[in-house]
PDB file of C-alpha atoms in Angstrom:
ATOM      1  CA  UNK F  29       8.226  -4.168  11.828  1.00  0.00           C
ATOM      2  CA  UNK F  30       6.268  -6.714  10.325  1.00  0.00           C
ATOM      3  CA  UNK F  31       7.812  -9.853   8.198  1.00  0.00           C
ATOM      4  CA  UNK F  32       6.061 -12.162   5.785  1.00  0.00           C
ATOM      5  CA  UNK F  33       7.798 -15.767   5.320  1.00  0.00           C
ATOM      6  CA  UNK F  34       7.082 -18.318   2.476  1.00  0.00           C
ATOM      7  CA  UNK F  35       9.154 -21.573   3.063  1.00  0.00           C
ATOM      8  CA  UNK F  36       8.710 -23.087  -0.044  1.00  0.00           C
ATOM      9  CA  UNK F  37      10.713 -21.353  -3.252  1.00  0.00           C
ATOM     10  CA  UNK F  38       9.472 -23.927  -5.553  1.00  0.00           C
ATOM     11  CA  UNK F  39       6.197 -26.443  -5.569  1.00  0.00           C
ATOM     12  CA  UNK F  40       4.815 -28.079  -8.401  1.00  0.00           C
ATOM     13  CA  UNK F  41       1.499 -29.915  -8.866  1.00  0.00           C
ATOM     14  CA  UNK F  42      -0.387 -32.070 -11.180  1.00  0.00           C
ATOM     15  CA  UNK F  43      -3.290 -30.302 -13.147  1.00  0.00           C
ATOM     16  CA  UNK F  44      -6.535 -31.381 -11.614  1.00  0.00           C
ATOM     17  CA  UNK F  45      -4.498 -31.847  -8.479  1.00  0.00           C
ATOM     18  CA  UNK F  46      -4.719 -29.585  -5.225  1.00  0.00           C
ATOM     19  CA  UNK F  47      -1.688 -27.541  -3.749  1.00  0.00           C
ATOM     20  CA  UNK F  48      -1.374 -25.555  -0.765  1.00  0.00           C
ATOM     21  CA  UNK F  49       1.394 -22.810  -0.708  1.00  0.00           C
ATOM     22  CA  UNK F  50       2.196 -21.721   3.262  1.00  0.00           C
ATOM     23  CA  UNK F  51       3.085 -18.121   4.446  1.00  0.00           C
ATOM     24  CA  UNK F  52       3.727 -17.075   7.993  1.00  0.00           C
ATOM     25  CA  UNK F  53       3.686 -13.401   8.975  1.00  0.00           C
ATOM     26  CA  UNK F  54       4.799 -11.935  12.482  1.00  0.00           C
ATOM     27  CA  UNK F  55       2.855  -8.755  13.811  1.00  0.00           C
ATOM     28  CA  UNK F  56       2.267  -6.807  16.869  1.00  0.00           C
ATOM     29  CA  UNK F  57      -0.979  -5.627  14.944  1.00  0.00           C
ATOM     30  CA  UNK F  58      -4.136  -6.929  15.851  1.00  0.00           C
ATOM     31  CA  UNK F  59      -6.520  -5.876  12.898  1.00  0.00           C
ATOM     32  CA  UNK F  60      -5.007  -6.152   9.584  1.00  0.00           C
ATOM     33  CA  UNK F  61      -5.157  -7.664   6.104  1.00  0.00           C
ATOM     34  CA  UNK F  62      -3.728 -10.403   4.261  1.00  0.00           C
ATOM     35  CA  UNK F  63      -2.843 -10.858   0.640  1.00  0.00           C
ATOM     36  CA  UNK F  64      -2.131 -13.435  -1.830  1.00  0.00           C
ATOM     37  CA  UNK F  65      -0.894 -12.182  -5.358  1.00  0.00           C
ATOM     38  CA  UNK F  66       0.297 -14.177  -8.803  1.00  0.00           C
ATOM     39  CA  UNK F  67       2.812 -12.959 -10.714  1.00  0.00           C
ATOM     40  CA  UNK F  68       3.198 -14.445 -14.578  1.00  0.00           C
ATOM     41  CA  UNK F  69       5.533 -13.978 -16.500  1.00  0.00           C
ATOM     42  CA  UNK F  70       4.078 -10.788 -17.745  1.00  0.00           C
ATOM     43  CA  UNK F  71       5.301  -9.090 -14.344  1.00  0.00           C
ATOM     44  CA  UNK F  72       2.019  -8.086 -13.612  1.00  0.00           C
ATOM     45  CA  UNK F  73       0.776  -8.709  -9.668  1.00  0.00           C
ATOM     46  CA  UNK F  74      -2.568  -9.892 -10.096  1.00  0.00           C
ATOM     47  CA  UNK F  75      -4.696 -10.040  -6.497  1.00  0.00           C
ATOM     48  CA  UNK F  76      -5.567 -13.543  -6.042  1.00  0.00           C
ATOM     49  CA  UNK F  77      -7.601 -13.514  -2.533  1.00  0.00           C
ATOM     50  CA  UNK F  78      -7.541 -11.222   0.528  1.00  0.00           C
ATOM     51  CA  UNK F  79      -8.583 -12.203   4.387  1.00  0.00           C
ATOM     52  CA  UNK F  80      -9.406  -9.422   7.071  1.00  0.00           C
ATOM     53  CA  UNK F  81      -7.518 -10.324  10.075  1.00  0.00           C
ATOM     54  CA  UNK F  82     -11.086  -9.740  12.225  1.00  0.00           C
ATOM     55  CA  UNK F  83     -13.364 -12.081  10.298  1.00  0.00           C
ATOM     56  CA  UNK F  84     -12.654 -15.604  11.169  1.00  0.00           C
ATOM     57  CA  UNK F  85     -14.290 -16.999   8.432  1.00  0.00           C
ATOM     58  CA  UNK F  86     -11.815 -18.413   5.412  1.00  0.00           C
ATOM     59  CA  UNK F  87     -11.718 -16.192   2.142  1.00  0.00           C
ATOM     60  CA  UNK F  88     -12.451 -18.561  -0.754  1.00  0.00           C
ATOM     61  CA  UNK F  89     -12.981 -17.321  -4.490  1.00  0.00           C
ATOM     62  CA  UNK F  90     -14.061 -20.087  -7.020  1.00  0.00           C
ATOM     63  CA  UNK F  91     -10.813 -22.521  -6.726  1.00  0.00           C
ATOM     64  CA  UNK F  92      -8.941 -20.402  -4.339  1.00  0.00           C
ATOM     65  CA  UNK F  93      -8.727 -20.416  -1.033  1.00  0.00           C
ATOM     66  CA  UNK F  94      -7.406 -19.502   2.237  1.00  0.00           C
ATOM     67  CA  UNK F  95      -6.637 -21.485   6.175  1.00  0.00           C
ATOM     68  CA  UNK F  96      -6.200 -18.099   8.389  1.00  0.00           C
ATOM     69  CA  UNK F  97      -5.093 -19.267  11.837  1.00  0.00           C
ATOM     70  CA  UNK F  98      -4.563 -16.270  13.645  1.00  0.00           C
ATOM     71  CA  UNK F  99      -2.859 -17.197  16.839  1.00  0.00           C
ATOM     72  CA  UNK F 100      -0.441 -19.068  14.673  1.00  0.00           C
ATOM     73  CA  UNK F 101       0.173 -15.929  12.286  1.00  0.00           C
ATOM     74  CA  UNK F 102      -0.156 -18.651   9.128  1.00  0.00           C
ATOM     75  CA  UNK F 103      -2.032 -17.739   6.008  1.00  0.00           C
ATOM     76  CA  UNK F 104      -1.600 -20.795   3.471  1.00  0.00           C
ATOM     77  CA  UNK F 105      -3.110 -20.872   0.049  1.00  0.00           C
ATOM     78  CA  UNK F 106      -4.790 -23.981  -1.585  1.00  0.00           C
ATOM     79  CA  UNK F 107      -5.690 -23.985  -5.352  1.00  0.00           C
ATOM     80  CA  UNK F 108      -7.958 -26.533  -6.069  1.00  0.00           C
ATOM     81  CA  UNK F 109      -8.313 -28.498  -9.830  1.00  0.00           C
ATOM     82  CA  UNK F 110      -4.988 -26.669 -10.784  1.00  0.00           C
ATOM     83  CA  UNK F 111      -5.238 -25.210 -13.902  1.00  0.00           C
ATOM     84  CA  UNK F 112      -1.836 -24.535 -16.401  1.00  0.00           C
ATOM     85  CA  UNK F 113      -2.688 -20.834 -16.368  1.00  0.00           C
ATOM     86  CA  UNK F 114      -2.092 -21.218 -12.560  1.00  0.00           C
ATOM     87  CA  UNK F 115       1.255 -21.393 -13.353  1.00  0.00           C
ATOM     88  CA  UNK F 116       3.075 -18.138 -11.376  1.00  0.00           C
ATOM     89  CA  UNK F 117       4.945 -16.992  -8.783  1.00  0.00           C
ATOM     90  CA  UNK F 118       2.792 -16.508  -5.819  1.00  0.00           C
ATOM     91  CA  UNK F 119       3.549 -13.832  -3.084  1.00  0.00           C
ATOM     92  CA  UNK F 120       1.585 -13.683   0.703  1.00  0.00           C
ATOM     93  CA  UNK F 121       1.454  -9.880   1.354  1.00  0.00           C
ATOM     94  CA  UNK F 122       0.597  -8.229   4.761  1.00  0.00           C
ATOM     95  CA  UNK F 123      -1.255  -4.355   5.237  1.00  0.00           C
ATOM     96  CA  UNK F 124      -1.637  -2.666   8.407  1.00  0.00           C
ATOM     97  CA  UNK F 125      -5.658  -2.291   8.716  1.00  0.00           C
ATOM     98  CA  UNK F 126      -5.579   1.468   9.632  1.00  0.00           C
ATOM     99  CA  UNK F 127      -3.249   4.262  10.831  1.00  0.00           C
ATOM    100  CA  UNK F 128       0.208   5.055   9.343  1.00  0.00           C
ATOM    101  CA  UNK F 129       1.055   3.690   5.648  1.00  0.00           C
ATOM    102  CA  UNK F 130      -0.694   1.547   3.339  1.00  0.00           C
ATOM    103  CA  UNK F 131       2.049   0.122   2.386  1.00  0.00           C
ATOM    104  CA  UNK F 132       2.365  -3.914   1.349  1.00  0.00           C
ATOM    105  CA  UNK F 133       4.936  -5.919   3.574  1.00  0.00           C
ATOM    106  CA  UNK F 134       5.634  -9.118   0.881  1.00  0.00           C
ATOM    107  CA  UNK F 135       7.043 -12.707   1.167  1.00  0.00           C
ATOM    108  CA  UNK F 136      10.303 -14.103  -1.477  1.00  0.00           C
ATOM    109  CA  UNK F 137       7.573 -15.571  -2.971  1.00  0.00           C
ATOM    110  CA  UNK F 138       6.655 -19.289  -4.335  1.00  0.00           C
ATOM    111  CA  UNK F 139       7.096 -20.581  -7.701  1.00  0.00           C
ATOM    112  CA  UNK F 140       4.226 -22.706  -8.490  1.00  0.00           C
ATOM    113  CA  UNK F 141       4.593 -24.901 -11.767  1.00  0.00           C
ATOM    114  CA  UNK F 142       2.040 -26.832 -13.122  1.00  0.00           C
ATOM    115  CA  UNK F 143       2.522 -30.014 -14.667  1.00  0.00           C
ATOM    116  CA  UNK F 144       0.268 -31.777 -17.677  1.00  0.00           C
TER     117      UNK F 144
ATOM    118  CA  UNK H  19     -10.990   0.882 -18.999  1.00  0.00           C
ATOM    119  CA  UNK H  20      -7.492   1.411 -18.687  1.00  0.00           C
ATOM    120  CA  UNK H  21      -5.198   0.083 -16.073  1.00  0.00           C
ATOM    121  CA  UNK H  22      -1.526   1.315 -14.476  1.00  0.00           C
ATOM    122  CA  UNK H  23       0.734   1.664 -17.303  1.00  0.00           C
ATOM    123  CA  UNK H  24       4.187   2.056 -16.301  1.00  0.00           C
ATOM    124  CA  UNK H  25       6.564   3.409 -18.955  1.00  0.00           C
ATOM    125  CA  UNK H  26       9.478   2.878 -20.280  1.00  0.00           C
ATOM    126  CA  UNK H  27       8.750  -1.032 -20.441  1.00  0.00           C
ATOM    127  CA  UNK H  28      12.975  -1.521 -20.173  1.00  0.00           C
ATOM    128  CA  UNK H  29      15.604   0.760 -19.229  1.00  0.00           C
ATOM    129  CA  UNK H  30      19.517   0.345 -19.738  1.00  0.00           C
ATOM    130  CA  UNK H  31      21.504   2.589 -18.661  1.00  0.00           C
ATOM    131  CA  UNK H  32      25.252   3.410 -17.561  1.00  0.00           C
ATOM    132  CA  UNK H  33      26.473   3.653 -14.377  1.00  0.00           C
ATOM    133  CA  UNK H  34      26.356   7.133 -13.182  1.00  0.00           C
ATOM    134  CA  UNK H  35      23.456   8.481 -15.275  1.00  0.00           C
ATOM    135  CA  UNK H  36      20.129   9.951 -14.411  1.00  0.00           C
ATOM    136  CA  UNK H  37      17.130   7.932 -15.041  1.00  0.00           C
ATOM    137  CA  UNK H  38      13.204   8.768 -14.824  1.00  0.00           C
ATOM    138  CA  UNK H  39      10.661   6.105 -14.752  1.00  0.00           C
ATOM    139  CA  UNK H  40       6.695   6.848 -14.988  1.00  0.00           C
ATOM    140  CA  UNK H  41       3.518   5.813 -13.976  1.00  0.00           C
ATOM    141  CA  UNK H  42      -0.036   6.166 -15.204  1.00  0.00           C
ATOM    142  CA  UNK H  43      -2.191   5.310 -12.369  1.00  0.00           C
ATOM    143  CA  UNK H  44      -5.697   4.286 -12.600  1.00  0.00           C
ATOM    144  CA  UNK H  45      -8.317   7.324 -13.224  1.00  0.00           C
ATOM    145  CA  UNK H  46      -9.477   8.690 -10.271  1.00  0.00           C
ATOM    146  CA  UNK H  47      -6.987   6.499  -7.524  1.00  0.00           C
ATOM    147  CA  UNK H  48      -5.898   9.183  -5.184  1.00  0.00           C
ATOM    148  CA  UNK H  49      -3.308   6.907  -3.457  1.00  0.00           C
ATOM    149  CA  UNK H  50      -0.279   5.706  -5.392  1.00  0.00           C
ATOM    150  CA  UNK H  51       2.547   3.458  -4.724  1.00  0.00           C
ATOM    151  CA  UNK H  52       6.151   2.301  -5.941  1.00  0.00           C
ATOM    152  CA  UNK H  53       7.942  -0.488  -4.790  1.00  0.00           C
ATOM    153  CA  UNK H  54      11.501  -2.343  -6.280  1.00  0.00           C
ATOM    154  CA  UNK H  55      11.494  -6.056  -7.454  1.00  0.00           C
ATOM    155  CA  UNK H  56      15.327  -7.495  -7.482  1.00  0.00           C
ATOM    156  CA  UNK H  57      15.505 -10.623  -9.036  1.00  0.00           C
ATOM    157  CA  UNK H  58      14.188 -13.673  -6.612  1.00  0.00           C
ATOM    158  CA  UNK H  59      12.647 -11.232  -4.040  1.00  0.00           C
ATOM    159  CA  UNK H  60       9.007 -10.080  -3.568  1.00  0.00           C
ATOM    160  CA  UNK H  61       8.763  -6.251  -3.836  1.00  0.00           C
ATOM    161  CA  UNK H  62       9.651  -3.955  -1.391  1.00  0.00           C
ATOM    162  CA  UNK H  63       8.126  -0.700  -0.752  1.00  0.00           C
ATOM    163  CA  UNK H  64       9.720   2.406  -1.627  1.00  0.00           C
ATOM    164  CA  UNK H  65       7.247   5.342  -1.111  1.00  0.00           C
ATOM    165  CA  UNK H  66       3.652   5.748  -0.683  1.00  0.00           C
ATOM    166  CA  UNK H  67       1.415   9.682  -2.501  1.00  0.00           C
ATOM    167  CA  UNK H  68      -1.808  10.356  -1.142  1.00  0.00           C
ATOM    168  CA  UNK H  69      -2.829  12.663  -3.525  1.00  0.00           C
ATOM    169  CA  UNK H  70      -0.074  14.854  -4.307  1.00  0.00           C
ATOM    170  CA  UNK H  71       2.234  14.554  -1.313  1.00  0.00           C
ATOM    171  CA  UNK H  72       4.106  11.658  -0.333  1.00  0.00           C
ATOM    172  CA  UNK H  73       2.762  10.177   2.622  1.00  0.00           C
ATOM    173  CA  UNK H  74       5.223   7.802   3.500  1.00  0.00           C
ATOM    174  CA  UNK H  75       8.497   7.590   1.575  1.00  0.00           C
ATOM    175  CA  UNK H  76      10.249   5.374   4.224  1.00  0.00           C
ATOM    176  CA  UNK H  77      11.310   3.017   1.445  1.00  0.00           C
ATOM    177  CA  UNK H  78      13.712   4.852  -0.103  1.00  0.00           C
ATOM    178  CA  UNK H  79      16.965   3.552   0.248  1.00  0.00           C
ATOM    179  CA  UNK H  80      19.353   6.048  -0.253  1.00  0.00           C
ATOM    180  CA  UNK H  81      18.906  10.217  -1.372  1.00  0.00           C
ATOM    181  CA  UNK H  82      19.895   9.174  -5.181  1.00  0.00           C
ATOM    182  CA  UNK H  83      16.121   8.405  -5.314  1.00  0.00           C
ATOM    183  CA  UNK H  84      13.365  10.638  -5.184  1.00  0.00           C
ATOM    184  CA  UNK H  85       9.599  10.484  -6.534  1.00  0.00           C
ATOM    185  CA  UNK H  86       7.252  13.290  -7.740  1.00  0.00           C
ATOM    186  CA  UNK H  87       3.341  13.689  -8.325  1.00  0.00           C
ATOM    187  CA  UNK H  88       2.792  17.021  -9.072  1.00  0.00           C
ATOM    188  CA  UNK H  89      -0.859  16.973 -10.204  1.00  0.00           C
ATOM    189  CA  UNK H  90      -1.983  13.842  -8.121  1.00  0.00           C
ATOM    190  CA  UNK H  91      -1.877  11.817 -11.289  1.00  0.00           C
ATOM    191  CA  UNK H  92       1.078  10.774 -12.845  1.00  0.00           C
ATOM    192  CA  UNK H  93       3.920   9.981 -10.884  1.00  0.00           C
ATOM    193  CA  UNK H  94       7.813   9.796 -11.501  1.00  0.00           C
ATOM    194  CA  UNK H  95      10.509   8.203 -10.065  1.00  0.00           C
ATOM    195  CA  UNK H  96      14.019   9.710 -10.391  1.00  0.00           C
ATOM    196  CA  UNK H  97      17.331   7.712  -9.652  1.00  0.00           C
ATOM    197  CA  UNK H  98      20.382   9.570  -9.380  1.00  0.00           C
ATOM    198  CA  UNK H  99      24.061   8.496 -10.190  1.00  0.00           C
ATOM    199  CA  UNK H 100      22.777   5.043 -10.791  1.00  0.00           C
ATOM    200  CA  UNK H 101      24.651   2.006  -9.476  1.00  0.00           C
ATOM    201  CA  UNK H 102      24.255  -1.506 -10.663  1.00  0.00           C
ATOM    202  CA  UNK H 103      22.555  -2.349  -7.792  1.00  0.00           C
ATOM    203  CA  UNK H 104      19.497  -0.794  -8.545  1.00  0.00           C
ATOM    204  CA  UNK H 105      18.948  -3.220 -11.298  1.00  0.00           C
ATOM    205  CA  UNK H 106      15.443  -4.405 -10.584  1.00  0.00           C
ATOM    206  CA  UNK H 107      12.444  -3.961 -11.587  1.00  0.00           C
ATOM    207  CA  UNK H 108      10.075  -1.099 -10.569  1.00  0.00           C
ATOM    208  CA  UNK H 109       6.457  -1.558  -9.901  1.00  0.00           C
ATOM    209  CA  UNK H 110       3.810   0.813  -9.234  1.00  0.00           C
ATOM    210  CA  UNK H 111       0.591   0.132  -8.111  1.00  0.00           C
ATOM    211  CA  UNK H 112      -2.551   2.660  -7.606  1.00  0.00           C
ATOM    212  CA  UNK H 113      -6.212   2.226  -5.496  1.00  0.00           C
ATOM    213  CA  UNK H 114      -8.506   3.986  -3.879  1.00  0.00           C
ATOM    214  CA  UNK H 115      -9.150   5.218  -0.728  1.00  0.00           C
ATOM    215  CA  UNK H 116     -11.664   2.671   0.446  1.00  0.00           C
ATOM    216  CA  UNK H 117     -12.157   0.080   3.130  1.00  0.00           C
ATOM    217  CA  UNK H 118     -10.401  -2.663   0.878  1.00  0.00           C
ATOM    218  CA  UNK H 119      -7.859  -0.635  -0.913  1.00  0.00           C
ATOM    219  CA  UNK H 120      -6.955  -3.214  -3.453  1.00  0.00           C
ATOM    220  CA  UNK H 121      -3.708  -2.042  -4.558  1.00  0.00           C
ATOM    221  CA  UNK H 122      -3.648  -2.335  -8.612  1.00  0.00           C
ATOM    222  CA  UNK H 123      -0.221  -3.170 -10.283  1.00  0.00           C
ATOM    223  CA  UNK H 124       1.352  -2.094 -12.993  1.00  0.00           C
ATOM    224  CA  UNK H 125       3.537  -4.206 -15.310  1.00  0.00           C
ATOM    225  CA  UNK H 126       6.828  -2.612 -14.245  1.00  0.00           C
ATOM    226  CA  UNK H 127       9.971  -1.204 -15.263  1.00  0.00           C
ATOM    227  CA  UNK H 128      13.007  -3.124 -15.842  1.00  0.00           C
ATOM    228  CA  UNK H 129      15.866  -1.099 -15.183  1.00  0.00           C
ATOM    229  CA  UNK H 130      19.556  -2.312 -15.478  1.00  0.00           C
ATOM    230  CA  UNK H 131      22.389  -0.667 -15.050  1.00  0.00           C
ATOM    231  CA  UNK H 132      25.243  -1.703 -16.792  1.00  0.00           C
TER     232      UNK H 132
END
């Protein structure tokens, strides 16, 4: 069965600062995606980035983005120029790439708070 | 256009009582999902309709729960003889059946059972 594991419950971060939020996964899979949602307040999971476990090249979308190291099974996220609507919890997600369910496999999550 | 709506917005209930929680998936997303949100977890997956049937429903915990989609649109979840445990709150997401298959959430239902 696959796991997802975020170490840090809590960060916080300076607007205009950069933070990077970690996740580790553990897989037998070899093809698969990788997820990183924010959840306000509102309850609402909002799809932040995704990585393709085959493409070696780094997801990044405007201020977001990812360090995939594969052989490590470590997906972190770094916002850059934090922003107070960053403000969230953020949850690393794993899929299976094909076959069987297409079901989402999440971390505890990490509550990010941004600070003015 | 519209996205999942997920109705009611807040449950209470007793313990021991039937409850039925909706969703309104996105127009035209053949695959829908439901998954439970206790308080300081990340969801967990409860059960997975391609279309009509229920492809995987792995996630359920326990036979007091069971979900519907009779038309391959709107979806149900039914809870049996609730328990305070199942406080939480339910979210369902829809997509499409695509390469990418961005799963799109809903807002939830809080349930708690008193």
């Amino acid at each position: 069965a696959q796991t997802v594991t975020q170490s840090q419950p809590e960060m916080s971060v300076q607007e205009a600062e950069t933070v990077t939020l970690s996740c580790t996964y553990d897989t037998s899979e070899s093809d698969y995606y990788l997820f990183w949602y924010k959840q306000p307040p509102s309850r609402q999971m909002i799809l932040v980035i995704r990585q393709e476990a085959y493409k070696q090249q780094n997801a990044t979308e405007n201020r977001f983005s990812v360090n995939f190291q594969k052989a490590a099974k470590s997906f972190s996220l770094k916002i850059s120029d934090s922003q107070l609507g960053d403000a969230a919890m953020y949850f690393c997600a794993f899929r299976r790439s094909q076959g069987g369910s297409e079901k989402l496999v999440f971390g505890k999550g990490t509550k990010l708070t941004v600070n003015p | 256009g519209a996205g999942v709506s997920q109705t009611p917005s807040n449950k209470v209930t007793e313990k021991g009582k039937y409850v039925e929680l909706r969703c309104d998936p996105i127009s035209g997303h053949t695959a829908l999902y439901w998954y439970r949100q206790s308080l300081g977890q990340g969801p967990e997956f409860l059960i997975y309709f391609q279309g009509t049937g229920a492809a995987d429903d792995s996630g359920l915990p326990n036979d007091r729960f069971f979900a519907v989609r009779p038309e391959g649109s709107v979806s149900t979840l039914k809870i049996q003889r609730t328990e305070r445990g199942d406080s939480a709150v339910y979210l369902c997401a829809s997509s499409l059946q695509s390469q990418y298959n961005e799963q799109f959430f809903g807002p939830g239902t809080r349930l708690t059972v008193l």
